[in-house]
Tab-separated table of C-alpha atoms and ligand atoms in Angstrom:
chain	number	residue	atom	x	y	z
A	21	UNK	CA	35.717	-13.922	7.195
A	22	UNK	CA	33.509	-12.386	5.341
A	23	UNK	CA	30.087	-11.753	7.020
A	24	UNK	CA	26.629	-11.243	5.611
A	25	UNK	CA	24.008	-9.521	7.170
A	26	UNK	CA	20.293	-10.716	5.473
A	27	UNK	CA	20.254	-14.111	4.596
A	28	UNK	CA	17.618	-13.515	1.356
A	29	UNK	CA	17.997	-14.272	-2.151
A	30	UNK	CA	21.213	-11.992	-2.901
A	31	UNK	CA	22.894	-12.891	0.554
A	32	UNK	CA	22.236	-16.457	-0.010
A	33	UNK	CA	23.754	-16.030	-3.931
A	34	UNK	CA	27.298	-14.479	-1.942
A	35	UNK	CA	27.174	-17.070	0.674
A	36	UNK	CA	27.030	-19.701	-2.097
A	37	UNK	CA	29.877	-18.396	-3.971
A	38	UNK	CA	32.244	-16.957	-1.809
A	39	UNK	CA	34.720	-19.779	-0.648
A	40	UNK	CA	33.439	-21.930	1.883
A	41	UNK	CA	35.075	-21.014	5.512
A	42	UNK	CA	35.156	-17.361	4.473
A	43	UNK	CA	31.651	-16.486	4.793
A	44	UNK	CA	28.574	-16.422	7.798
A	45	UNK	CA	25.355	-14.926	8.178
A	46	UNK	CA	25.179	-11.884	10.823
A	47	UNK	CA	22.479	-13.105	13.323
A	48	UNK	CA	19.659	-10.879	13.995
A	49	UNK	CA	20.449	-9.609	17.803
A	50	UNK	CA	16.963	-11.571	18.481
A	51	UNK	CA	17.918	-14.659	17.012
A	52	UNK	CA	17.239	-17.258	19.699
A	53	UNK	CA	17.641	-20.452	16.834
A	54	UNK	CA	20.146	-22.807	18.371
A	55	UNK	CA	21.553	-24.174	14.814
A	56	UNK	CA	24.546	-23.409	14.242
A	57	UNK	CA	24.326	-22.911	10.391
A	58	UNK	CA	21.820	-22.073	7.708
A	59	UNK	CA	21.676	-24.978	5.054
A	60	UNK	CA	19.534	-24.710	1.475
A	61	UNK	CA	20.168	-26.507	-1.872
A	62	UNK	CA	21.909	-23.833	-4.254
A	63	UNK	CA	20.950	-24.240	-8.244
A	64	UNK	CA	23.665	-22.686	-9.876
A	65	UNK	CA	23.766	-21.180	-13.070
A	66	UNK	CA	24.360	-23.806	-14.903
A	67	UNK	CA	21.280	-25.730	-13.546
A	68	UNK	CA	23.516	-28.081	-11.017
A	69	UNK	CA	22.244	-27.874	-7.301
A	70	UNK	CA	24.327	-28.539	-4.494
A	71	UNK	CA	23.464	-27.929	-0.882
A	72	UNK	CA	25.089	-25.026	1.107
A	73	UNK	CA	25.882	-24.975	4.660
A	74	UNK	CA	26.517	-21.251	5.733
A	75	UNK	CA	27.512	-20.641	9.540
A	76	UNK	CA	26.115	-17.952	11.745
A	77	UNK	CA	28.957	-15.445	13.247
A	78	UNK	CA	29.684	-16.452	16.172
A	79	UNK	CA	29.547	-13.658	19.092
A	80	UNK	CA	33.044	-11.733	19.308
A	81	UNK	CA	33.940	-13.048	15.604
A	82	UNK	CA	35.395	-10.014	13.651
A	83	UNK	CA	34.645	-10.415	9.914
A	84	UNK	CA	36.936	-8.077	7.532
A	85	UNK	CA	34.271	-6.897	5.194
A	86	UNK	CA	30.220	-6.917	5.692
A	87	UNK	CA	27.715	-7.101	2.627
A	88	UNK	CA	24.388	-5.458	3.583
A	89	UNK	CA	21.644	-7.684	1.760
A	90	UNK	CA	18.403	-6.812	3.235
A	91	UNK	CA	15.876	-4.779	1.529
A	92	UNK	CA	16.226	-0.800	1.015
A	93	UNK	CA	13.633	-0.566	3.686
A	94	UNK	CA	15.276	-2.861	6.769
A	95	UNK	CA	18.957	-1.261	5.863
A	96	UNK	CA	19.546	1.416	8.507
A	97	UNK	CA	17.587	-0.974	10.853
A	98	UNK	CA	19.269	-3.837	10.467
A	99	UNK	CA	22.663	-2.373	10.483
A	100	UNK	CA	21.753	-0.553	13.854
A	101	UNK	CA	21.223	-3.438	15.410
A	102	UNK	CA	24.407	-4.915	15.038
A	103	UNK	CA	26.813	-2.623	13.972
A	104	UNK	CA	28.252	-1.870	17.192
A	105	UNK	CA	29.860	-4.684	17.360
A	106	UNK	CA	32.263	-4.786	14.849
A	107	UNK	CA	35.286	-2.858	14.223
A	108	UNK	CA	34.619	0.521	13.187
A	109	UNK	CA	37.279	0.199	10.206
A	110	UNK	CA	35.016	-2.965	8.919
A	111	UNK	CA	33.893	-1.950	5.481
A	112	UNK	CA	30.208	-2.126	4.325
A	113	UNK	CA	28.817	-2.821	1.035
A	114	UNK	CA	25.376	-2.026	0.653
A	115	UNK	CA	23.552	-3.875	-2.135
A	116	UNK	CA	20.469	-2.112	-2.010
A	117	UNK	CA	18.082	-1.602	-5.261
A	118	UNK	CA	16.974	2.279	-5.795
A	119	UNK	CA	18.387	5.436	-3.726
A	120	UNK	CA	18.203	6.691	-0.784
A	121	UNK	CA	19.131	4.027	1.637
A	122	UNK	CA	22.618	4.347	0.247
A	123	UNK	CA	22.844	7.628	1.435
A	124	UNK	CA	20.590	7.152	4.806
A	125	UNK	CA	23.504	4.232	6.024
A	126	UNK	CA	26.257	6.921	4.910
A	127	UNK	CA	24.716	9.798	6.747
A	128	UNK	CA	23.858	7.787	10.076
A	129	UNK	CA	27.280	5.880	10.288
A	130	UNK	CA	29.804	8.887	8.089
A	131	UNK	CA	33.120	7.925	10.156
A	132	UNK	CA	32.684	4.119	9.014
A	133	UNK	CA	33.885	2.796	5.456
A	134	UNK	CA	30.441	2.311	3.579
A	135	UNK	CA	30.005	1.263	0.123
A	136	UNK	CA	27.734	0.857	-2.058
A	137	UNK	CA	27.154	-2.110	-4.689
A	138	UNK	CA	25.028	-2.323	-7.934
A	139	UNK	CA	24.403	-5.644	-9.195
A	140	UNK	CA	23.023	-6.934	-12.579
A	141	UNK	CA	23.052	-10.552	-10.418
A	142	UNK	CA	19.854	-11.661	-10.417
A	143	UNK	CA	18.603	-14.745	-7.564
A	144	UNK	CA	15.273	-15.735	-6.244
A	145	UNK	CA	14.053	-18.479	-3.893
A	146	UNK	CA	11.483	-20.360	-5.566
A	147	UNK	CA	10.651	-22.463	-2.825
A	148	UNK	CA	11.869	-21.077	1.049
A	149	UNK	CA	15.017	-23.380	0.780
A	150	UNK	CA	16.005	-23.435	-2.423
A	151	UNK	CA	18.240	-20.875	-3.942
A	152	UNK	CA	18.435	-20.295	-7.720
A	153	UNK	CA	20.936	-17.716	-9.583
A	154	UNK	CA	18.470	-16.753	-12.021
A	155	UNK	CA	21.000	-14.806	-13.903
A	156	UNK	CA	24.571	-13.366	-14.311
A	157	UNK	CA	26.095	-10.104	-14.743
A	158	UNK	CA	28.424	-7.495	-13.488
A	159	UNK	CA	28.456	-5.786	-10.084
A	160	UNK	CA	30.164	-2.761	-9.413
A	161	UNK	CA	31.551	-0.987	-5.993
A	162	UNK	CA	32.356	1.924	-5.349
A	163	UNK	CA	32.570	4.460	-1.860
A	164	UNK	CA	29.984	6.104	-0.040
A	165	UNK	CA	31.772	7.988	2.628
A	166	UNK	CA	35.417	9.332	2.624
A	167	UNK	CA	37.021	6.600	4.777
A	168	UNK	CA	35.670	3.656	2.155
A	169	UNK	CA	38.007	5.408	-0.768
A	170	UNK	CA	41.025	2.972	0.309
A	171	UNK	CA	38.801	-0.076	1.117
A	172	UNK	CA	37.980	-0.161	-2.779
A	173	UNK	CA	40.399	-2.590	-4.290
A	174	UNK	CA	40.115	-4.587	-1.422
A	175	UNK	CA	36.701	-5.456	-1.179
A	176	UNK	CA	36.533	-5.669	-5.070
A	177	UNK	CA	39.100	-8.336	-4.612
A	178	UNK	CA	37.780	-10.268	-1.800
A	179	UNK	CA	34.016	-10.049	-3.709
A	180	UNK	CA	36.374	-11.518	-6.522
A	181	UNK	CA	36.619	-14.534	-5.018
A	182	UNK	CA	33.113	-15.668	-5.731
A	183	UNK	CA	34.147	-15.872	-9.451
A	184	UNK	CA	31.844	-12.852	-10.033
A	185	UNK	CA	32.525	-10.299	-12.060
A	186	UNK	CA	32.973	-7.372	-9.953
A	187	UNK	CA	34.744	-3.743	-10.495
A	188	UNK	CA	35.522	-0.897	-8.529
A	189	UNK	CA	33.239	2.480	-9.719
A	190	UNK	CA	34.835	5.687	-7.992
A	191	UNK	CA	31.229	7.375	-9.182
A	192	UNK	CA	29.195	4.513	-7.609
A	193	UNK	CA	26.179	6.445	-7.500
A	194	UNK	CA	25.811	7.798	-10.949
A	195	UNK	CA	26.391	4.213	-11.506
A	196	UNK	CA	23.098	3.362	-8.867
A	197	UNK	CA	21.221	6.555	-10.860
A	198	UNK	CA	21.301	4.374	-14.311
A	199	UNK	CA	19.864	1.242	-12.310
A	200	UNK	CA	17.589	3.961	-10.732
A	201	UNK	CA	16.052	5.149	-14.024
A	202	UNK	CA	15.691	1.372	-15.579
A	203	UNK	CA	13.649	0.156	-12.274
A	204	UNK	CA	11.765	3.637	-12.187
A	205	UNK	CA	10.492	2.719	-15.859
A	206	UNK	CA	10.044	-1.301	-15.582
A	207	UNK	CA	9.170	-2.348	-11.977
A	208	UNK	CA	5.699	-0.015	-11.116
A	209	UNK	CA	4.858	-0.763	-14.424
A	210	UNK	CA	4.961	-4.726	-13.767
A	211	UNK	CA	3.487	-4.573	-10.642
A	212	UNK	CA	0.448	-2.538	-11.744
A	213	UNK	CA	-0.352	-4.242	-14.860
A	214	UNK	CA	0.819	-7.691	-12.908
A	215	UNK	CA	2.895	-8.818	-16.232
A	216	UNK	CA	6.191	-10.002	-17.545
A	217	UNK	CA	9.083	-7.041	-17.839
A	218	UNK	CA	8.303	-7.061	-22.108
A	219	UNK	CA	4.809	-6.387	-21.768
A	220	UNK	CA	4.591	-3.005	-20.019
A	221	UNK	CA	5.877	-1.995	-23.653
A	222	UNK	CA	2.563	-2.140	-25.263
A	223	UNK	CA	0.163	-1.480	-22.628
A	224	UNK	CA	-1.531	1.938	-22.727
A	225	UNK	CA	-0.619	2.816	-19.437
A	226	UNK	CA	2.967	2.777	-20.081
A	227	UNK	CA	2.714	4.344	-23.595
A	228	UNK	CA	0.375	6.992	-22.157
A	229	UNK	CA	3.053	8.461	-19.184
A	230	UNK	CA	6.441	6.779	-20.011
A	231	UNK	CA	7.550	10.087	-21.927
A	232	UNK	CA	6.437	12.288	-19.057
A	233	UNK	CA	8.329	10.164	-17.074
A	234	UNK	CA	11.265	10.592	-19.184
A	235	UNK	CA	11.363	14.128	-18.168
A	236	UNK	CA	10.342	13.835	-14.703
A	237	UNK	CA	13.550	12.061	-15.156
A	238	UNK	CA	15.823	14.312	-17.160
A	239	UNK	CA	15.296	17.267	-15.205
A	240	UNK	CA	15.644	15.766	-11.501
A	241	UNK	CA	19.078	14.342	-12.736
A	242	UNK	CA	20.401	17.210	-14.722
A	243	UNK	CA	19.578	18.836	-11.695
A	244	UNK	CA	20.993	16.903	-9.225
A	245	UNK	CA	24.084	16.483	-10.975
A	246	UNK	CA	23.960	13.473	-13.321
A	247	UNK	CA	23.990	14.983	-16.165
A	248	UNK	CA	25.892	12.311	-18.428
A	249	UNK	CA	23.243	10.687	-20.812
A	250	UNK	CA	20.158	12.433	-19.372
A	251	UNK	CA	18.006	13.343	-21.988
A	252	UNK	CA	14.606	11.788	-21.699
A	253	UNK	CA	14.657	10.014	-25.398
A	254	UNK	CA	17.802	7.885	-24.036
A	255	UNK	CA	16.810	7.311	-20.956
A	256	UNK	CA	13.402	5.864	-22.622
A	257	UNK	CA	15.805	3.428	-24.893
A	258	UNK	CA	17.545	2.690	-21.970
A	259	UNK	CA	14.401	1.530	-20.039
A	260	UNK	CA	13.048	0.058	-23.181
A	261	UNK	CA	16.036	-1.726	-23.983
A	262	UNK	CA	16.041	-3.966	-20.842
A	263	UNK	CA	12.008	-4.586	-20.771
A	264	UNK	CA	13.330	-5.918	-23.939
A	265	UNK	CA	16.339	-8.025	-22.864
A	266	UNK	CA	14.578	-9.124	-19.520
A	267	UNK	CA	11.131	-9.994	-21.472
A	268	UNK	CA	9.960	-12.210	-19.914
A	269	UNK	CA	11.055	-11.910	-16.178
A	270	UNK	CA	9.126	-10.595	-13.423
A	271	UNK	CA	10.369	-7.902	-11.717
A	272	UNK	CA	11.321	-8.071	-8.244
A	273	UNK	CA	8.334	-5.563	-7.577
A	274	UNK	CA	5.764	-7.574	-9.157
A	275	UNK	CA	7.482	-10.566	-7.297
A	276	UNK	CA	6.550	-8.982	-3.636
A	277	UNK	CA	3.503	-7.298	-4.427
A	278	UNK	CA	2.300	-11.083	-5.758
A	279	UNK	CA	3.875	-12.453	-2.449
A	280	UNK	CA	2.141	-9.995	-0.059
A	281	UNK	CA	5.906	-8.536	0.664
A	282	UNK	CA	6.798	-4.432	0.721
A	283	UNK	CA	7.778	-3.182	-2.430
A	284	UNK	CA	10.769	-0.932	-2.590
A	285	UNK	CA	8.935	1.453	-4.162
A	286	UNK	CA	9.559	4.433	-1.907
A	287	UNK	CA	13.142	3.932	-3.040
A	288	UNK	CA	12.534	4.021	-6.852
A	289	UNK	CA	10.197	6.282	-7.835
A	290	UNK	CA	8.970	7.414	-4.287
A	291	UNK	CA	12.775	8.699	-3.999
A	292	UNK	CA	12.412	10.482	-7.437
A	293	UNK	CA	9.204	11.889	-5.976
A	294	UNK	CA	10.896	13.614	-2.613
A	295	UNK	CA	13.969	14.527	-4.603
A	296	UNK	CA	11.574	16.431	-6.934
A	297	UNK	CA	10.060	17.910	-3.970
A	298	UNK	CA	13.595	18.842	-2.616
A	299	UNK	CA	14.068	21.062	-5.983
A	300	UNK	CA	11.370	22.398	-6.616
A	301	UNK	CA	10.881	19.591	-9.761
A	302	UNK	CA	7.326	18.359	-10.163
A	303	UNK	CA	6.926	14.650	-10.347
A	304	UNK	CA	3.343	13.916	-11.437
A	305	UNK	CA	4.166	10.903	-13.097
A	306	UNK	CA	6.509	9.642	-10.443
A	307	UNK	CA	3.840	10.750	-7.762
A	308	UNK	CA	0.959	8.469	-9.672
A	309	UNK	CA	3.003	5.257	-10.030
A	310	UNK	CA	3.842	5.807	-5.679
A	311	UNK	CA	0.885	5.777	-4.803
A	312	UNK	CA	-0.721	3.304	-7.048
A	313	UNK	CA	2.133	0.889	-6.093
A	314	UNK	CA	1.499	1.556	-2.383
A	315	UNK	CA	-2.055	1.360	-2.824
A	316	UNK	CA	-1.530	-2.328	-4.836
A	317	UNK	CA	0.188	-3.406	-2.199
A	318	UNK	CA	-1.219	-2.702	0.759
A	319	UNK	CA	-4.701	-4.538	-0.661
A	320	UNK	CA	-2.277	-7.667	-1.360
A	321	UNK	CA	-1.012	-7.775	1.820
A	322	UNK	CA	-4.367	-7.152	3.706
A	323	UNK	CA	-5.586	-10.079	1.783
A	324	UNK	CA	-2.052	-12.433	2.345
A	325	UNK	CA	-2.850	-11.915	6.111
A	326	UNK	CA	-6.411	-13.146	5.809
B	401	NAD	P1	15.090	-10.732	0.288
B	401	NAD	O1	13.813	-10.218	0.842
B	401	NAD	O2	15.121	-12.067	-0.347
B	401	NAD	O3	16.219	-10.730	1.421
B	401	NAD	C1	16.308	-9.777	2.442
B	401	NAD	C2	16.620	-10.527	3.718
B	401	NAD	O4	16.917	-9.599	4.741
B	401	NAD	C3	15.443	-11.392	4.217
B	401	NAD	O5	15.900	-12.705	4.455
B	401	NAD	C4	15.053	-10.713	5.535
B	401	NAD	O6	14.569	-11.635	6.498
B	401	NAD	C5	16.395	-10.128	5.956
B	401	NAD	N1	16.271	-9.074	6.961
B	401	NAD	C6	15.334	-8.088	7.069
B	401	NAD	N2	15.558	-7.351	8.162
B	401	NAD	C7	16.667	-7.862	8.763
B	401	NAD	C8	17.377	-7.545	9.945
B	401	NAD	N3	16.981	-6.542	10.745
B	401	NAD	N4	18.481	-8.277	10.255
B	401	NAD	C9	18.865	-9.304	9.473
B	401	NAD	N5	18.212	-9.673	8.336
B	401	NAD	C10	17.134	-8.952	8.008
B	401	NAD	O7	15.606	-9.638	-0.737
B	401	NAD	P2	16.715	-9.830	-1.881
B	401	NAD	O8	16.070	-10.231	-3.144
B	401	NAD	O9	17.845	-10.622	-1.360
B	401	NAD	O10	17.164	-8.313	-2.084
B	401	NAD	C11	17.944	-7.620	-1.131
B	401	NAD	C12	18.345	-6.281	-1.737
B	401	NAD	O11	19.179	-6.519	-2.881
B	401	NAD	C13	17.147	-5.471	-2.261
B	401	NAD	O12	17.372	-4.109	-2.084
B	401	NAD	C14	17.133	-5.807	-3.744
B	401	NAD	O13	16.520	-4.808	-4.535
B	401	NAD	C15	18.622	-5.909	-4.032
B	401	NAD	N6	18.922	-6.735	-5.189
B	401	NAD	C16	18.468	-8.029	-5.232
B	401	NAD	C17	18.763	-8.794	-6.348
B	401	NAD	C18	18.290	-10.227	-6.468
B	401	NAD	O14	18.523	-10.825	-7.506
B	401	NAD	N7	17.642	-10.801	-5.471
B	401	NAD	C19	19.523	-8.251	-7.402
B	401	NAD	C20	19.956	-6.919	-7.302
B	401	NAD	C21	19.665	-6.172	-6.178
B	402	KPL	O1	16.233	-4.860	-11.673
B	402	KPL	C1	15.190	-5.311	-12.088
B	402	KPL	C2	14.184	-5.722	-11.059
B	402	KPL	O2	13.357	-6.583	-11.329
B	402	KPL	O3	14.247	-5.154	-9.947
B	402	KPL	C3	14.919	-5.390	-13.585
B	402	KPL	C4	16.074	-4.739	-14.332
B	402	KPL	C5	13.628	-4.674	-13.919
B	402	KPL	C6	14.906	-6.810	-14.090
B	402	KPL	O4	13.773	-7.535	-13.723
């Protein structure tokens, strides 16, 4: 059994696909609904919907791998409140956007096998119970503490079995560094301006900082350690090249700053800002878009409560 603990958009995509029998949502410890299973339609990528009944774990059930799918700021949370009871050789995926989570799970919990994932997948819930896989891609694992090294293969293989393309990554988070930089240069940008992923690209307020950015960039990774493909004119290609490709999506930060929900800013470019800090790097750029973001949406969600 696979188990999955955060029954959102990207838990509700790997509930869909995994074979049915094999997979069940981790109830919250405070759970007191008496249904035994979750149930929503499922459009698949090919536009066909079917409806998907997903079991809870029952109490004493022990799964043999658990996907973490809440948001960057529920992780360590969520995972300490039911973590204890499963097997302390049960390996973790964490599927997390941004940094710093990644490492929080691996530094509270370093005997366990925890790994992280980074997933071009893309799924949203249009309406509360209706999932839709927006988009396909790749998804790569790889270990975040020393006991999850020969857990690899296997949990590549058993992720396998959703017909996904997944693959093992031994560097997993140079791997979550390139999604880093992409989201650090798209998603405040969205939210702030409230437009489409292509349209940051003309706006003044991207033209005016991205290259500043770049280097706020650069140097934090070269300095850090990442130093593969770190110069600030590639990594401003790189960003521009998926605004590009992803035109006209909106970005999962614009999506919860609309909806009133936390962004996970302080895991893109609030991360870059206390890594700076760390090193003695200054982040101006980084610094603005944090606390514009968190300024956004805290006004959205005074206003969503009333
Ligand atoms: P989501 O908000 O739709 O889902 C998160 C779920 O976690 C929610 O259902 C929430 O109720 C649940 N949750 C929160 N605290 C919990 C707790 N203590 N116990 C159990 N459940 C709890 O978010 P999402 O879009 O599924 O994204 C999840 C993570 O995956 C984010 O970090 C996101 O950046 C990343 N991600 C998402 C996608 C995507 O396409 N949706 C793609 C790549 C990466
Ligand atoms: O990952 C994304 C996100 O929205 O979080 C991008 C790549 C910007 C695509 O929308």
């Amino acid at each position: 059994m696979i188990a999955i603990l955060g029954a959102g958009s990207l838990g509700r995509l790997w509930a869909a696909l995994l074979p049915a029998g094999r997979v069940a949502f981790i109830p919250r410890p405070d759970n007191k609904a008496s249904a035994s299973s979750l149930a929503y339609r499922f459009q698949s990528i090919s536009g066909a919907i079917s409806t998907v009944r997903v079991p809870w774990l029952a109490v004493g059930e022990q799964p043999e791998l658990i996907l973490t799918t809440t948001k960057a700021g529920d992780t360590t949370e969520a995972m300490a409140g039911v973590i204890d009871r499963f097997s302390s050789d049960t390996p973790v995926i964490l599927f997390q956007n941004g940094l710093g989570s990644q490492q929080a799970v691996a530094a509270r919990w370093p005997d366990r096998p925890i790994l992280a994932a980074s997933t071009t997948e893309g799924a949203n819930r249009p309406e509360p119970k209706l999932l839709v896989h927006a988009g396909t891609g790749h998804s790569w694992v790889g270990p975040m503490t020393d006991s999850a090294c020969h857990h690899l293969n296997t949990v590549v293989a058993l992720l396998s079995t959703s017909g996904l393309t997944v693959h093992p990554d031994a560097n997993i988070l140079q791997r979550l560094w390139q999604k880093l930089v992409i989201n650090a240069g798209i998603n405040p940008y969205t939210a702030l301006l409230d437009c489409p992923n292509g349209e940051i690209l003309a706006s003044s307020l991207y033209q005016d900082t991205i290259d500043d950015l770049c280097r706020e960039l650069a140097e934090l990774m070269q300095a850090s350690g990442h130093h593969e493909e770190s110069a600030p004119a590639t990594l401003r290609q790189q960003i521009e090249k998926v605004a590009r490709s992803t035109a006209k999506n909106t970005s999962s930060m614009r999506a919860d700053v609309r909806q009133g929900r936390t962004t996970e800013i302080h895991y893109i470019n609030g991360y870059l800002v206390n890594l700076g800090k760390e090193l003695g790097i200054e982040t101006p750029v980084n610094q603005m878009l944090t606390e514009r973001v968190t300024l956004l949406s805290s006004h959205q969600q005074e206003q969503t409560d009333g």
